[in-house]
Coordinates of C-alpha atoms in Angstrom, one line a residue:
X1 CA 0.0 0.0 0.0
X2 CA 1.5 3.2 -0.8
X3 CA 1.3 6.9 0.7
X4 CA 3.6 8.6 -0.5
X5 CA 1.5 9.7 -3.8
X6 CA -1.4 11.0 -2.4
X7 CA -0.9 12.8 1.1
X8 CA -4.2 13.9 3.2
X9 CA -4.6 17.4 3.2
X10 CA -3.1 19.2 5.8
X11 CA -3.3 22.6 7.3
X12 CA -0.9 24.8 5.3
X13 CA 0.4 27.0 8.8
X14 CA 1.1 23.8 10.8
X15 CA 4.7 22.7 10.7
X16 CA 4.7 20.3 13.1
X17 CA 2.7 18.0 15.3
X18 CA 0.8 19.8 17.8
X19 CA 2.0 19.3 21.2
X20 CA -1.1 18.1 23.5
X21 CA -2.3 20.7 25.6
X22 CA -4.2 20.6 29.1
X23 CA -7.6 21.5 27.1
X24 CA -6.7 18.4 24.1
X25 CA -6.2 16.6 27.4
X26 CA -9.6 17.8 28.9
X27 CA -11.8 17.1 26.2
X28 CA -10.6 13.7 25.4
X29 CA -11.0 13.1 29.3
X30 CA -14.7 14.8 28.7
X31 CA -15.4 12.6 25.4
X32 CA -14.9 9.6 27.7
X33 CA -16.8 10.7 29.9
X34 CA -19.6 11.3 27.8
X35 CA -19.0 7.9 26.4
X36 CA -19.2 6.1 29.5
X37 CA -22.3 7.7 30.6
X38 CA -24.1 7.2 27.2
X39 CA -23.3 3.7 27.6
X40 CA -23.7 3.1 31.0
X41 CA -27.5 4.8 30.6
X42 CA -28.1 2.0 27.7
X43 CA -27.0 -0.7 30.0
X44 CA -29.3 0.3 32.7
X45 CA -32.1 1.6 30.7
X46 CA -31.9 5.5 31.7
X47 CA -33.3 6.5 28.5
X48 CA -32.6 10.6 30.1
X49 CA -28.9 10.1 30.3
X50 CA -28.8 8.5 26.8
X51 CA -30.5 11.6 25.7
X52 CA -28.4 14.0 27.4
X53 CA -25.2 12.1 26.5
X54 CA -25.2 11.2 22.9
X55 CA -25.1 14.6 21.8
X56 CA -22.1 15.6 23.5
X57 CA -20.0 12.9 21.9
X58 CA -19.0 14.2 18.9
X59 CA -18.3 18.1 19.2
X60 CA -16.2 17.0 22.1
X61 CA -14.2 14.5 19.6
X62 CA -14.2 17.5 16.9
X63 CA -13.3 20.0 19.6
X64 CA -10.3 17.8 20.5
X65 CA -9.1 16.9 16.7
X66 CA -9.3 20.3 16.0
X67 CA -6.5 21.3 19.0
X68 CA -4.2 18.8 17.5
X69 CA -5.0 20.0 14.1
X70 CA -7.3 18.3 12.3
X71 CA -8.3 19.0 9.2
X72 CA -11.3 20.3 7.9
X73 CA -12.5 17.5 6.2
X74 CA -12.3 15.2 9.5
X75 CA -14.0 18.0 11.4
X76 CA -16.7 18.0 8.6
X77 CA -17.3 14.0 9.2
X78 CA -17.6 14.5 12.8
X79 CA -19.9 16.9 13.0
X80 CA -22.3 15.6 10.2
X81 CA -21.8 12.5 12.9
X82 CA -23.1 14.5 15.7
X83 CA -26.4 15.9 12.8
X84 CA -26.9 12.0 12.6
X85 CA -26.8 11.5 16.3
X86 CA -29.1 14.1 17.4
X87 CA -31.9 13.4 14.7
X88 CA -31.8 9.6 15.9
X89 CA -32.6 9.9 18.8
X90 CA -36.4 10.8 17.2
X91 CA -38.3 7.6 16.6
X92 CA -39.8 9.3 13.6
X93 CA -39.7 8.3 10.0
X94 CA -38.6 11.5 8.8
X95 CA -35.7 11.9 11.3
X96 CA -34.4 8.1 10.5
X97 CA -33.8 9.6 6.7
X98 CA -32.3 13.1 8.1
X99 CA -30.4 11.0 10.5
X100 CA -28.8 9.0 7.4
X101 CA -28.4 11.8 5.3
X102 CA -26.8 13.4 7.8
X103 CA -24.2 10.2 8.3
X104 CA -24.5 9.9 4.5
X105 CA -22.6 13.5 4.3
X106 CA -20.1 13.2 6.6
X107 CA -18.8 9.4 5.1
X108 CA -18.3 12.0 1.9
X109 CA -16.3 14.0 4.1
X110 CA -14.3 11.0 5.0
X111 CA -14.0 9.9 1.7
X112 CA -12.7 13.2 0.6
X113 CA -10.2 13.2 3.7
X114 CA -8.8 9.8 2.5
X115 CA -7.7 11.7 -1.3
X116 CA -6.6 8.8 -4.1
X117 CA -4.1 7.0 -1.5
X118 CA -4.1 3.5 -2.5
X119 CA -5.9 0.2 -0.7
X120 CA -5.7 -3.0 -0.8
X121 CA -7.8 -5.2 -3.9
X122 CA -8.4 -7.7 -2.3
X123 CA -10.0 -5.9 0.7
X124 CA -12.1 -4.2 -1.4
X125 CA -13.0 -7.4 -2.9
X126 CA -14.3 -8.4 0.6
X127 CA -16.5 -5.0 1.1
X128 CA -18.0 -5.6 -1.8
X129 CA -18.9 -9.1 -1.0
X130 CA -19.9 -8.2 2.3
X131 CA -22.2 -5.2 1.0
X132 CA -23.9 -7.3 -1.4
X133 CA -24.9 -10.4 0.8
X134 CA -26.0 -7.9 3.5
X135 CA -27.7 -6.0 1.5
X136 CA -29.5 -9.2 -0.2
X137 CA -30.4 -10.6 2.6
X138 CA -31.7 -7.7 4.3
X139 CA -33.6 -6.8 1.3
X140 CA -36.9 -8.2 1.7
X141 CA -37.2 -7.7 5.5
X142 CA -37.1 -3.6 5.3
X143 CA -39.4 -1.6 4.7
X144 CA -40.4 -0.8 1.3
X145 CA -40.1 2.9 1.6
X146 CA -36.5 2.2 2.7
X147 CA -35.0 -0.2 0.9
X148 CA -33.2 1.8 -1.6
X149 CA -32.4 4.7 0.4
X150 CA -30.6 2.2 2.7
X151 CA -28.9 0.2 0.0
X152 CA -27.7 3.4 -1.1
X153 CA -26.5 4.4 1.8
X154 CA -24.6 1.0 2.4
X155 CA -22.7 1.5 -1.0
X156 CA -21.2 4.5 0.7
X157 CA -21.0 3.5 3.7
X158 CA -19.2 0.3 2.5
X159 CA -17.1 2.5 0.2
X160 CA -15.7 4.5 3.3
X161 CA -14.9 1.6 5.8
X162 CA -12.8 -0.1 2.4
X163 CA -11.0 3.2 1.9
X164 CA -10.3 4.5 6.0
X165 CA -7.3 1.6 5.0
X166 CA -5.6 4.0 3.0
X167 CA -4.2 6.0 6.6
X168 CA -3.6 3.2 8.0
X169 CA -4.7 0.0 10.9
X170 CA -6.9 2.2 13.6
X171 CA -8.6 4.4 10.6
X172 CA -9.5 1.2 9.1
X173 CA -10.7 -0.7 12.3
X174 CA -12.5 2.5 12.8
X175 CA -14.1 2.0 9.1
X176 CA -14.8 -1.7 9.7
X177 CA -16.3 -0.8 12.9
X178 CA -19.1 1.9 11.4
X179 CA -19.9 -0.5 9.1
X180 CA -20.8 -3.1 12.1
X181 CA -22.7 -0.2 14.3
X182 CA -24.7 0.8 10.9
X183 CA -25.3 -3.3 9.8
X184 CA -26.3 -3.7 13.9
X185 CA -29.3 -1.0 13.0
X186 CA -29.8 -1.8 9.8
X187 CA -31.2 -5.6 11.1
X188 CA -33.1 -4.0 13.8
X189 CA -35.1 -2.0 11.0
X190 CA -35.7 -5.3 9.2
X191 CA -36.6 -6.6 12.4
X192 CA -33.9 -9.0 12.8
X193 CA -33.5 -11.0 16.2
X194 CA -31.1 -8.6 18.0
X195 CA -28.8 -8.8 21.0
X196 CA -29.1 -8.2 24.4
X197 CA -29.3 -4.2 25.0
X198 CA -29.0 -4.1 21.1
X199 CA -28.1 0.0 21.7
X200 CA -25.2 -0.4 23.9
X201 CA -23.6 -2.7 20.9
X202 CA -24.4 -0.6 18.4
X203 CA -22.9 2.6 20.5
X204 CA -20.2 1.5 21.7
X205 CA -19.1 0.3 18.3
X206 CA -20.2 3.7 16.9
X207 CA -18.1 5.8 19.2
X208 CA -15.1 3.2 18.6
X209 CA -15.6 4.0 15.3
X210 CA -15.6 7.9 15.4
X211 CA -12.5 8.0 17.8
X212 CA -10.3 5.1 15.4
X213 CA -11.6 7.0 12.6
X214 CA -10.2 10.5 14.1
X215 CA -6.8 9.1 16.0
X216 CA -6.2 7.1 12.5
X217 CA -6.4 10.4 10.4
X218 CA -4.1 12.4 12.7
X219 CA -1.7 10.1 13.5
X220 CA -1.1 9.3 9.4
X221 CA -0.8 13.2 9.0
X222 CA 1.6 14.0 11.3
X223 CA 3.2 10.7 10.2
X224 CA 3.9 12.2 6.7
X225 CA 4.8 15.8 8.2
X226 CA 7.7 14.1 10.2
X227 CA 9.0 12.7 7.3
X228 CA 8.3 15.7 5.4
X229 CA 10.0 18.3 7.6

């Protein structure tokens, strides 16, 4: 896999990797905060702290990628994550498409953060295989009204996790995992036998997700900048 041809874009004034500060340090500490408690309130079935929880998860993550620099396009994913996360936590129809949407625009983001870098064939060879048997054998258990909005958002979705590879192992747990949260919903819709505390699975595998996704994307730009400099 090479990196060298296609570098992820970078803030042009940053010479070096920025040097974690107490408030980096403070809002990683609150992000895990907020992560137990949303997790802990799907455990025990406080619905309030869920509520109250969720939301903070993700401009706390963008709040801390931005102090060590992230770029815009990374910002841009995590916040169109936070869009998603608020308009799920409505049970209604409309906000399930918003919600997508919302998630639909920030994988974009991603996608245009990972730039032409090159990933593995064969990988993508699995994705795709993966994408269409889900997909097939979700198919007649959705909804009609959703069927090809979600298959269309799988593509993409499918298309992000195979290309978080190009910066490296975490961002591409971190894709593999959003594909697992997203799958984990996507069989509850189709009303698929789910797991014990089937939220708590597919949170905690979301917020994995968002974190890898991040930590992968910095850590493969100040990579390149040490070797640049």
């Amino acid at each position: 896999m090479s990196t060298a041809s296609a570098p992820v874009p970078v803030p042009a004034s940053a010479a070096a990797r920025p040097v974690p500060t107490a408030v980096s340090r403070a809002l990683l500490v609150a992000f895990a905060l907020a992560a137990a408690v949303d997790l802990g309130a799907l455990l025990t079935g406080a619905e309030l702290g869920h509520q109250i929880a969720k939301p903070l998860l993700m401009p706390l993550l963008a709040a801390y990628a931005v102090t060590l620099g992230a770029p815009k396009p990374l910002t841009a994913a995590l916040l169109f994550g936070w869009g998603g996360d608020v308009l799920l936590l409505s049970d209604a129809d409309w906000a399930f498409l918003a919600g997508m949407g919302s998630f639909a625009v920030g994988h974009v983001c991603y996608l245009v953060l990972f730039g032409r870098r090159r990933t593995s064939p064969a990988l993508g060879a699995l994705y795709a295989t993966a994408l269409a048997g889900t997909v097939v054998l979700l198919w007649p258990d959705l909804p009609a009204d959703l069927r090809i909005p979600v298959a269309g958002y799988s593509l993409l979705l499918a298309s992000m996790a195979y290309r978080a590879s190009a910066l490296g192992p975490l961002a591409g747990l971190g894709g593999a995992l959003f594909l697992l949260s997203d799958t984990l919903i996507a069989t509850g819709v189709a009303g698929w036998p789910q797991l014990p505390v089937a939220g708590f699975w597919v949170m905690l595998t979301y917020i994995a997700a968002q974190y890898l996704l991040a930590a992968g994307a910095l850590r493969a730009i100040y990579g390149e900048r040490r070797t640049t400099v």
